[in-house]
Short mmCIF file of C-alpha atoms and ligand atoms in Angstrom, two decimals:
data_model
loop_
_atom_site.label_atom_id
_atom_site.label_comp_id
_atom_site.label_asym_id
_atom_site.label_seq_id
_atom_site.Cartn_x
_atom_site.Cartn_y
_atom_site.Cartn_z
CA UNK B 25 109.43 107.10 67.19
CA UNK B 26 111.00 109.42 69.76
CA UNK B 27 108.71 111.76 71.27
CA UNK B 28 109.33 114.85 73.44
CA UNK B 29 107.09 115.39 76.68
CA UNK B 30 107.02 118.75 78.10
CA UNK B 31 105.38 120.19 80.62
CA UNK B 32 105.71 123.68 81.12
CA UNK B 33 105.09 125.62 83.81
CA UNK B 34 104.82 129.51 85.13
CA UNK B 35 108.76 129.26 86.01
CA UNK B 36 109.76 125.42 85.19
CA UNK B 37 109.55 123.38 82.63
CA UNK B 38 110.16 119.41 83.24
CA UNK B 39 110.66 117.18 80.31
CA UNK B 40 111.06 113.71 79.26
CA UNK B 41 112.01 111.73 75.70
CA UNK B 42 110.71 108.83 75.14
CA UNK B 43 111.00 106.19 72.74
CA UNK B 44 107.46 104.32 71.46
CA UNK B 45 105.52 103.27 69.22
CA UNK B 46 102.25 101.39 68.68
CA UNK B 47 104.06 98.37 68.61
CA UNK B 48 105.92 99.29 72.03
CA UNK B 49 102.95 100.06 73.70
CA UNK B 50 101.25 96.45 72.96
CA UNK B 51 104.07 94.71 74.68
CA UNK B 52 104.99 97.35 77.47
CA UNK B 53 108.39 98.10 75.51
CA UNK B 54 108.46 102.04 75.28
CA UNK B 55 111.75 103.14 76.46
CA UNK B 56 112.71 106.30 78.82
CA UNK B 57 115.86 108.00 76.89
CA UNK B 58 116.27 111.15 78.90
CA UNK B 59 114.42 113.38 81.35
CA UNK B 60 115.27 116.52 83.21
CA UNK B 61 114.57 120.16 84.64
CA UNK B 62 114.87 123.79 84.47
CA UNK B 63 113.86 125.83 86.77
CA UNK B 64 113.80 129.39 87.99
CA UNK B 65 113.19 130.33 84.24
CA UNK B 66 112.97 133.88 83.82
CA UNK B 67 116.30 134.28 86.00
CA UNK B 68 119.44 132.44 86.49
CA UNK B 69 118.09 129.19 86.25
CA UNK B 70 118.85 125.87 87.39
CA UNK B 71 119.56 123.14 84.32
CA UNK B 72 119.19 119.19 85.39
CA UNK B 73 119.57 116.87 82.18
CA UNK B 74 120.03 113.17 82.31
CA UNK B 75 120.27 110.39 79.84
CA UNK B 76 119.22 107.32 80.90
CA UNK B 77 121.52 105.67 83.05
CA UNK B 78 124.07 108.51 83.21
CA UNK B 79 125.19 110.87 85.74
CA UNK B 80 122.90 113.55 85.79
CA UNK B 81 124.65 117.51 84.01
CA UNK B 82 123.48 120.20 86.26
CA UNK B 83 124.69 123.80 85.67
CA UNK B 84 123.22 126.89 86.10
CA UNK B 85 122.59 129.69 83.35
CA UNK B 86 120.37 132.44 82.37
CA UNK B 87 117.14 131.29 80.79
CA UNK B 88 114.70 134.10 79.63
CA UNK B 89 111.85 132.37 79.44
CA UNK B 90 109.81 129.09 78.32
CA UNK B 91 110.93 129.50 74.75
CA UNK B 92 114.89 129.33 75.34
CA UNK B 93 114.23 126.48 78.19
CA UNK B 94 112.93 124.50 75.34
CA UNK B 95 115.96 125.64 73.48
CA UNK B 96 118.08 124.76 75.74
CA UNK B 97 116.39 121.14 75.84
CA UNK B 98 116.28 120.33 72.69
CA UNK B 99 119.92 121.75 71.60
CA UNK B 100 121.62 119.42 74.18
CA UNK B 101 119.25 116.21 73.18
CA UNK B 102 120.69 116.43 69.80
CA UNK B 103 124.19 117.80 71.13
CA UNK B 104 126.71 114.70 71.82
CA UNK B 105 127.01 116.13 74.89
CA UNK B 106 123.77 114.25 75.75
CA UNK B 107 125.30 110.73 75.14
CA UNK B 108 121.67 109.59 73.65
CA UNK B 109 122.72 107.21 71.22
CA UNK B 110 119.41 107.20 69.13
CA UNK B 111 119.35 110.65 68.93
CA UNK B 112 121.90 112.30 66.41
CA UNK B 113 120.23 115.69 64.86
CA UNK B 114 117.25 117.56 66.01
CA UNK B 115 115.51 115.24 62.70
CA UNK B 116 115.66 112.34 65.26
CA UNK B 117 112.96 113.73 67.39
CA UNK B 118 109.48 113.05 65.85
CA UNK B 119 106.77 114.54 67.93
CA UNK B 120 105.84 116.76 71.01
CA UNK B 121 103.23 115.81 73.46
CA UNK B 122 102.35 118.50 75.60
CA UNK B 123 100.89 118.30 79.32
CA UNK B 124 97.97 121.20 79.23
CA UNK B 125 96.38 121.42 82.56
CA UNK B 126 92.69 122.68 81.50
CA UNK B 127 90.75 121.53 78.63
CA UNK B 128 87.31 122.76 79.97
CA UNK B 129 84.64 121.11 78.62
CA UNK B 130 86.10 121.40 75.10
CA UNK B 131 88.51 118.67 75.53
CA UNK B 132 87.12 115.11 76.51
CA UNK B 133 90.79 113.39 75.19
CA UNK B 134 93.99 114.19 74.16
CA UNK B 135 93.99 116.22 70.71
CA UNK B 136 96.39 116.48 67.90
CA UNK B 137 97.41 120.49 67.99
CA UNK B 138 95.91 122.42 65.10
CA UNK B 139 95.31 126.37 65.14
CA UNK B 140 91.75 125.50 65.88
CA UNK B 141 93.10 123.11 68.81
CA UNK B 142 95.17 125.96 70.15
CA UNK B 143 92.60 128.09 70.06
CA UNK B 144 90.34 125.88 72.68
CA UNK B 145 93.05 125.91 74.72
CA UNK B 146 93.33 129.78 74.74
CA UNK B 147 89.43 129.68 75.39
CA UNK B 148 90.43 127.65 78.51
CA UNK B 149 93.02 130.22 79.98
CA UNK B 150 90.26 132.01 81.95
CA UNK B 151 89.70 128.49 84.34
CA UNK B 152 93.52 128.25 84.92
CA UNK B 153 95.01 131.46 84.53
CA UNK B 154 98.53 130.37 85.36
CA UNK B 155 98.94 126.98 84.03
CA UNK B 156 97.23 127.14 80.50
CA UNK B 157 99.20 130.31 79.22
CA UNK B 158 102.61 128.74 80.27
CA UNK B 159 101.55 125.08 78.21
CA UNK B 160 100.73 127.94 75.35
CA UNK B 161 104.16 129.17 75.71
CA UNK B 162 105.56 125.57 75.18
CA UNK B 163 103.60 124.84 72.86
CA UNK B 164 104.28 127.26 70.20
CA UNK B 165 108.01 127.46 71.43
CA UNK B 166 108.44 123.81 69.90
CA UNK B 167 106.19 124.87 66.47
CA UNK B 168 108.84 127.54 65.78
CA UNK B 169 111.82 125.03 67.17
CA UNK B 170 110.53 122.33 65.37
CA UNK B 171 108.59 123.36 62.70
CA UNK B 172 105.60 120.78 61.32
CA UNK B 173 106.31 117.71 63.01
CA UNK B 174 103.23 116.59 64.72
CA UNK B 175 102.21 117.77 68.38
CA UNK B 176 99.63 116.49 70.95
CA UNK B 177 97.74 118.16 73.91
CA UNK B 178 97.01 115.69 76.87
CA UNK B 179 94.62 117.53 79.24
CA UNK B 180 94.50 116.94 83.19
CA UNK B 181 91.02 117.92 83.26
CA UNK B 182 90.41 115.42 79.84
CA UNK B 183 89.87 112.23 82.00
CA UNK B 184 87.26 113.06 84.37
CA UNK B 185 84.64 114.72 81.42
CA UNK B 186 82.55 111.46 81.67
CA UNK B 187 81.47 112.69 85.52
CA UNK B 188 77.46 113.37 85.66
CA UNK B 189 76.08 116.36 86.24
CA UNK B 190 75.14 115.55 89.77
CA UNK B 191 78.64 115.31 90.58
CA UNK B 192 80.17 117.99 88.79
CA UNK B 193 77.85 120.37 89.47
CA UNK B 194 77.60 122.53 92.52
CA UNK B 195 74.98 123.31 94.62
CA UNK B 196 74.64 127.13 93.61
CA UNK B 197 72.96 129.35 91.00
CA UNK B 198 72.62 127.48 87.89
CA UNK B 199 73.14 130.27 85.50
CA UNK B 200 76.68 130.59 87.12
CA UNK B 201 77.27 127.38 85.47
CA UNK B 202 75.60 128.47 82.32
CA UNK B 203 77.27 131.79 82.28
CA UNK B 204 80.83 131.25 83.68
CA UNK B 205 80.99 127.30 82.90
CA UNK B 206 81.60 127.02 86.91
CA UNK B 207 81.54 123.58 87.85
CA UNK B 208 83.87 120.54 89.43
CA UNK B 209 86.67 120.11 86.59
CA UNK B 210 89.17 117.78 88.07
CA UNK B 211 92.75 117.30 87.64
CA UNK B 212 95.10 114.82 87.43
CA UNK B 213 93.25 112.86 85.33
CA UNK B 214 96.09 111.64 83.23
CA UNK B 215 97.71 109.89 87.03
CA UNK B 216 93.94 108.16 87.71
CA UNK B 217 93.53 107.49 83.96
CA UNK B 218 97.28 105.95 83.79
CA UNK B 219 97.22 103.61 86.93
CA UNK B 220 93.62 102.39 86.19
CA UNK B 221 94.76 101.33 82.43
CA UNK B 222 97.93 99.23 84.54
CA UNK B 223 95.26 98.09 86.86
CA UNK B 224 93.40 96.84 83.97
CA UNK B 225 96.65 95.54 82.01
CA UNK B 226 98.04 93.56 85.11
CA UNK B 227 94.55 91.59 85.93
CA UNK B 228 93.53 91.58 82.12
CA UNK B 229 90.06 92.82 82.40
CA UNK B 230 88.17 95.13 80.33
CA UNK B 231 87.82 98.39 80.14
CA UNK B 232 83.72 98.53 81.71
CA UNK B 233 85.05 95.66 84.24
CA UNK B 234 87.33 98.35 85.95
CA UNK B 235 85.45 99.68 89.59
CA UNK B 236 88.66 101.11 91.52
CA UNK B 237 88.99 104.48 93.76
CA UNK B 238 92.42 105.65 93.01
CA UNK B 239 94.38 107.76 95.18
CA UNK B 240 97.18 110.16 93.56
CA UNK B 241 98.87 111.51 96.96
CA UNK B 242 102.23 113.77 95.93
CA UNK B 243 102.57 116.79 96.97
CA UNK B 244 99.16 117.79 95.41
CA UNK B 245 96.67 115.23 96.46
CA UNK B 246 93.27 113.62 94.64
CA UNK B 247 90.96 110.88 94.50
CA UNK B 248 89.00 109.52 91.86
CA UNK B 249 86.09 107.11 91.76
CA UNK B 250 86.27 105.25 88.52
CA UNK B 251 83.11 102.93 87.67
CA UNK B 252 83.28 100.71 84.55
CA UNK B 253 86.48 102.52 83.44
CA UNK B 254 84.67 106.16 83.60
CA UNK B 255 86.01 108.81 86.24
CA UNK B 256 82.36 109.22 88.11
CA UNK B 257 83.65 111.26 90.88
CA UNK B 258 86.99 113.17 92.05
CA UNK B 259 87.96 115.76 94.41
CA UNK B 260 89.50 118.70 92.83
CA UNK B 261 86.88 121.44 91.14
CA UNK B 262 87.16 124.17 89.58
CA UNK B 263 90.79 124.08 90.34
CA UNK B 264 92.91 122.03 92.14
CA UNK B 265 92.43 123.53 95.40
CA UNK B 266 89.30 120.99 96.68
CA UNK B 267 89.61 117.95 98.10
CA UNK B 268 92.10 116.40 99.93
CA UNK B 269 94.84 118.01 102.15
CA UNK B 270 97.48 118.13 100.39
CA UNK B 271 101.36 119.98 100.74
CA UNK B 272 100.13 123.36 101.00
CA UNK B 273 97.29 123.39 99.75
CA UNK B 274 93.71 123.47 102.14
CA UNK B 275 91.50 121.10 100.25
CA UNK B 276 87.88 121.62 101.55
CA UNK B 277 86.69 124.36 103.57
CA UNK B 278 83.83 126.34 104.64
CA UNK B 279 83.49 128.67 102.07
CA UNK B 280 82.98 131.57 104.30
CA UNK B 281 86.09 131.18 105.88
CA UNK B 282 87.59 133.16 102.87
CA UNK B 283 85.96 135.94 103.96
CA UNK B 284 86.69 135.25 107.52
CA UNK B 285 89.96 135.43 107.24
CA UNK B 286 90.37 138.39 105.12
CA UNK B 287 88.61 140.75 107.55
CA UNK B 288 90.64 139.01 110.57
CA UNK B 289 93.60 139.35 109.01
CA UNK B 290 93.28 142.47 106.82
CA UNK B 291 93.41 140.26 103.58
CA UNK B 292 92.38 140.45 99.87
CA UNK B 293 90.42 137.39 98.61
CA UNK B 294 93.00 136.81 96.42
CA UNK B 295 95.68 136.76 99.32
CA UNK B 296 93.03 134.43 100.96
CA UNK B 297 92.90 131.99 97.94
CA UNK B 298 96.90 132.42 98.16
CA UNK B 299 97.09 130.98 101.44
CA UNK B 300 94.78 128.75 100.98
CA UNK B 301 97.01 127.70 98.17
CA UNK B 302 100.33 127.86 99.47
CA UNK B 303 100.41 128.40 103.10
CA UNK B 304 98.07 125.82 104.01
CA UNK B 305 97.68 121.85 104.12
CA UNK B 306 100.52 119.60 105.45
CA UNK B 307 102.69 122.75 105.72
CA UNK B 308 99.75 125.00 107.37
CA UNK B 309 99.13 122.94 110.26
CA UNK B 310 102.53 121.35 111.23
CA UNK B 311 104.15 125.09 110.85
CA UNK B 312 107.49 122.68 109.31
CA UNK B 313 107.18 121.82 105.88
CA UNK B 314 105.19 119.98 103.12
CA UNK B 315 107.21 117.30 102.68
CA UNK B 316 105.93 114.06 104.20
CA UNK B 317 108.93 112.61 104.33
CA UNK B 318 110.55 115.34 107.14
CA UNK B 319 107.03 115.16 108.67
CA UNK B 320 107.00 111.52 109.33
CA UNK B 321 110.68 111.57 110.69
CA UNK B 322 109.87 114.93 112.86
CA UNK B 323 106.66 112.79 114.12
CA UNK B 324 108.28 109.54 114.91
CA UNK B 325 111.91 110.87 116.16
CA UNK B 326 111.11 114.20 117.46
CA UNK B 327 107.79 113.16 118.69
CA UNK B 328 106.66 116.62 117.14
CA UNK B 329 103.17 117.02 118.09
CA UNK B 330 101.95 119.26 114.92
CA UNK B 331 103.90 117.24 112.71
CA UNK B 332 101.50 114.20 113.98
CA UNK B 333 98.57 115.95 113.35
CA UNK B 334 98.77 117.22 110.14
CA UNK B 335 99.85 113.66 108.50
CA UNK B 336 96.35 112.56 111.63
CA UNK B 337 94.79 115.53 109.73
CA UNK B 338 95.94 114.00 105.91
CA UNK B 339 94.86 110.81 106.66
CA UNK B 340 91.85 111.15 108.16
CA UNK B 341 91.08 113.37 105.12
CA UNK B 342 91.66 110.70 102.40
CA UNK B 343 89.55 107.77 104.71
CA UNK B 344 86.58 110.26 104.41
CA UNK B 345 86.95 110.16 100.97
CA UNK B 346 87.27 106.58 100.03
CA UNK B 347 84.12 105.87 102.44
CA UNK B 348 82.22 108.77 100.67
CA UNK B 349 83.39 107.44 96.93
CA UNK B 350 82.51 103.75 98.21
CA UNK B 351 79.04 104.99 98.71
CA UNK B 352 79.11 107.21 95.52
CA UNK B 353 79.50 104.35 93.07
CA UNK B 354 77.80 101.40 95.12
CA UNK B 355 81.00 99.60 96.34
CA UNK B 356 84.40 98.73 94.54
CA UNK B 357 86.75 96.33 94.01
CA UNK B 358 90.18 97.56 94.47
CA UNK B 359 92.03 100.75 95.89
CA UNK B 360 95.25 102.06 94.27
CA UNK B 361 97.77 104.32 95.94
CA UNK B 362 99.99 106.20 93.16
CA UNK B 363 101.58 109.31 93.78
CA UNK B 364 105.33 110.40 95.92
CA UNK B 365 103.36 109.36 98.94
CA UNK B 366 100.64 106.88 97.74
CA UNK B 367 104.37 105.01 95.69
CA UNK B 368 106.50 105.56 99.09
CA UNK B 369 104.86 105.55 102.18
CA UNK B 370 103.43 102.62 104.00
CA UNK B 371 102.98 104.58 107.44
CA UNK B 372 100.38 107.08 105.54
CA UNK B 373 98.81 103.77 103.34
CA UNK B 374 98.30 101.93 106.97
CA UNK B 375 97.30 104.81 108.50
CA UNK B 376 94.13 105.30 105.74
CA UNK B 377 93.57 101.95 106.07
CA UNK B 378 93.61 101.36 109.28
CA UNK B 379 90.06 103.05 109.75
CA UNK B 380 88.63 101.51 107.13
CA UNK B 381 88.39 97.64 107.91
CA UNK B 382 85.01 97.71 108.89
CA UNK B 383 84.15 98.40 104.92
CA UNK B 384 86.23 94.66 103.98
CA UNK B 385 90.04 97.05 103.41
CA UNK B 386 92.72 95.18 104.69
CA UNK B 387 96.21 95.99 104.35
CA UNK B 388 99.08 92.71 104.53
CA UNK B 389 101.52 94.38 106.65
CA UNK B 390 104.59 93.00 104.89
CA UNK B 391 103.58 93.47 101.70
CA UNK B 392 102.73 96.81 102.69
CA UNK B 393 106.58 97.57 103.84
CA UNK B 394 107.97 95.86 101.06
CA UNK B 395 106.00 97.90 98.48
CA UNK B 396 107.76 101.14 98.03
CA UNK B 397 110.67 103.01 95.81
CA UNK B 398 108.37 101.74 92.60
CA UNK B 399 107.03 98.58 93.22
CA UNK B 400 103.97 97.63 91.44
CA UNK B 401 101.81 95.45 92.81
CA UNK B 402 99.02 94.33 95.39
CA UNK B 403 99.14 95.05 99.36
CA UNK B 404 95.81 93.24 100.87
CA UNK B 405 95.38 90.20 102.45
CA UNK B 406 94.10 87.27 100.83
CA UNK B 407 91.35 87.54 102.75
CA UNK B 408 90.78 91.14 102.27
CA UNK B 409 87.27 91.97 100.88
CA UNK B 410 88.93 94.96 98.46
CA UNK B 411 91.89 94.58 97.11
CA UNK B 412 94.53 97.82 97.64
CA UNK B 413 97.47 98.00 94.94
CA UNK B 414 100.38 100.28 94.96
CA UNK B 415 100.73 101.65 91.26
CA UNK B 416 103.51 103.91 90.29
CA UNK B 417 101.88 106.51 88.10
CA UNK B 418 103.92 107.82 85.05
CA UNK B 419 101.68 110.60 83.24
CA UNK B 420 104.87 111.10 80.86
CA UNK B 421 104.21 108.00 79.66
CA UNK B 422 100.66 108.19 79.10
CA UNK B 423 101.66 111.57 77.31
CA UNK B 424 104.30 109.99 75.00
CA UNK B 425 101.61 107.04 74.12
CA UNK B 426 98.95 109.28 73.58
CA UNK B 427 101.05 111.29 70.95
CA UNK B 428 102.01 107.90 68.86
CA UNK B 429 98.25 106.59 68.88
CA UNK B 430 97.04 110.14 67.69
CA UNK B 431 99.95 110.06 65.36
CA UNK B 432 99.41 106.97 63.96
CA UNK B 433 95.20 107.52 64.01
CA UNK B 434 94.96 104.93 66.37
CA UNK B 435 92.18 107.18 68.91
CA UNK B 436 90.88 104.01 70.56
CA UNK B 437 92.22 104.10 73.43
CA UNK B 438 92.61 107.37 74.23
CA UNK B 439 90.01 107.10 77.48
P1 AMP T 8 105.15 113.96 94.15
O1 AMP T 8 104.47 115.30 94.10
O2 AMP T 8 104.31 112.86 93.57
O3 AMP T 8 106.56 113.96 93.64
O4 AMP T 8 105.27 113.58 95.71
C1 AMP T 8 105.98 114.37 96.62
C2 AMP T 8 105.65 113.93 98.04
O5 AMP T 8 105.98 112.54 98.19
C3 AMP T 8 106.41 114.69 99.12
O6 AMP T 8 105.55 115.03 100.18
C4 AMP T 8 107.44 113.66 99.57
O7 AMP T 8 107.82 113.87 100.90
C5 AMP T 8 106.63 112.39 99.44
N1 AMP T 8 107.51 111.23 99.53
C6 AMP T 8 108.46 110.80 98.66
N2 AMP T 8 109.10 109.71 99.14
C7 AMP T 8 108.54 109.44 100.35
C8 AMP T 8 108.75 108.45 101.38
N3 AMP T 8 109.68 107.52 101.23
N4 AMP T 8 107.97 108.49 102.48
C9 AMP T 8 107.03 109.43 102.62
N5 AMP T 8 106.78 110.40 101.72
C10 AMP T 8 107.52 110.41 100.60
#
């Protein structure tokens, strides 16, 4: 079956069709078909749509809002302007998966959308203000677009529901967690849940025989601990502001800095949390740009000094983290980079490493180099006491499976 993947955001939507099928996913056969982009919805937005192995058709045209960016998806897929030969009507497109960033603690796996579904999801909107009303949006865009064909939400918070208390709970009033449900969430979970399953698929183990810390480094960053195939630990809390430095984003802090700042700098907390949000991180301390790409060129041509330390900064960060997850679930076997960074970089992965081989993490150098642009595979040395893969993450995928196993009542492996 070909199934639609969207994930919408505040002022983007990004989308992918995929071909697959419980049969595809037992032999690793699903097939890509299309992907692509709008952005700047709400304006004069920018349109990216590609079939596979074609050139890319961008053009640029007003799109009101989430509803007419699907629209405009979904009216080229089953245009023959798309050149997608299994795709000839609208008909040809059998089910939506959704991406839904919160699923509180409502949601412990990906759910076939009913009213009562979309209604948890509303109850949600509160813990992500900006992300769960725009997956709303998407959502019943493609019910009136599409009418009853079937529809899945795939939560990034869904994943991580099997931490204990005495790691998603904070250390402050308990009632707040009774009353407001505040508490360490996580996100990303369909990235850590997606490379642990390949992790699992390429060494043929079972699910409880899985003990990996998995690093999703893009441009927003997090770790998870993952202990017999159950997320234990991870950085990002209530929302995905915690953790590690990441593009612009802080990660930890002292909590009073927030009010710090705002009465040195004449602030609101919410202009605070802003900049905590999206003037910080990589981009905060090098005073250049998020990108780690620029950063690593400005370090190691230009010799920039602030570029150096924040990817020192970034670095150090994430080492802190695998040492404090190594402890947290009594050792490991394996480390797996996944993410823009985690999938490209072999400066950044030696630089984690490089502090770390007193704790058996050992990085092959060449293997290290030669692992990047979407290689799977593993980057220790023989000798090495954990074993470090790089695996290219693909939450699209997960999505589209997801949606044919809940189709086809197949909810075993939806963890
Ligand atoms: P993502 O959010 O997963 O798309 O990742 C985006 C991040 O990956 C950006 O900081 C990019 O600079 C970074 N990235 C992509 N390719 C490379 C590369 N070859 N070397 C270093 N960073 C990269």
């Amino acid at each position: 079956m070909n199934i639609l993947v969207l994930n919408c955001g505040s002022s983007s939507l990004k989308f992918q069709l995929i071909a697959t099928d419980l049969e595809r996913i037992a032999d690793n056969s699903d097939q890509k078909l299309a992907h692509g982009q709008i952005e700047r919805i709400g304006g004069a937005a920018i349109i990216t749509l590609t079939a596979e192995g074609k050139t890319p058709q961008r053009s640029a045209a007003p799109v009101r809002d989430i509803k007419s960016a699907v629209e405009t998806i979904v009216r080229w897929i089953a245009s023959d302007a798309s050149e997608i030969d299994e795709i000839k009507s609208l008909a040809d497109i059998h089910a939506v998966g959704h991406r839904v960033v919160h699923g509180g603690e409502k949601f412990t796996e990906s759910a076939l959308i009913t009213d009562e579904v979309l209604r948890g999801i509303e109850d949600c909107i509160e813990l992500a203000p900006l992300h769960n009303p725009a997956n709303i949006r998407g959502i019943n865009a493609a019910r009136e677009i599409f009418g009853g064909i079937p529809q899945v939400a795939v939560f990034d918070t869904a994943f991580h529901q099997t931490l204990p208390e005495k790691a998603f709970l904070y250390a402050l009033p308990y009632q707040l967690y009774r009353r407001h449900k505040i508490r360490r969430y996580g996100f990303h979970g369909t990235s850590h849940r997606y490379v642990a399953y390949r992790y699992r698929t390429i060494n043929n183990l079972l699910r409880e025989n899985v003990n990996v810390i998995t690093l999703h480094l893009g441009n927003g960053c997090s770790i998870a601990a993952i202990k017999r195939g159950n997320s234990i630990d991870t950085s990002m809390g209530l929302t995905p502001l915690e953790g590690l430095v990441m593009g612009t984003r802080s990660g930890d802090v002292d909590a009073a800095i927030i009010e710090f700042i705002a009465s040195k700098e004449g602030l609101t907390v919410q202009e605070v949390e802003t900049l905590l949000n999206t003037q910080s991180g990589l981009l905060g301390i090098s005073g250049l740009t998020n990108d780690m790409r620029e950063l690593l060129a400005e370090s190691n041509e230009n010799n920039d000094r602030r570029a150096r330390l924040a990817i020192e900064i970034f670095c150090y960060r994430a080492g802190k983290y695998i040492g404090a997850y190594l402890a947290a679930m009594n050792g490991a076997d394996t480390l797996i980079f996944a993410g823009g960074i985690g999938e490209n970089s072999a400066e950044v992965r030696r630089l984690i490493c490089e502090n770390l081989s007193w704790m058996g993490i050992e990085l092959d150098e060449k293997l290290n180099e030669s692992f990047i642009g979407g290689r799977e595979g593993i980057i220790s040395t023989d000798a090495a006491k954990l074993k470090i893969y790089v695996i290219p993450t693909n939450e699209e995928l997960l999505i589209a499976r997801d949606t044919a196993r809940l189709i086809n009542a197949d909810a075993s492996k939806l963890r």
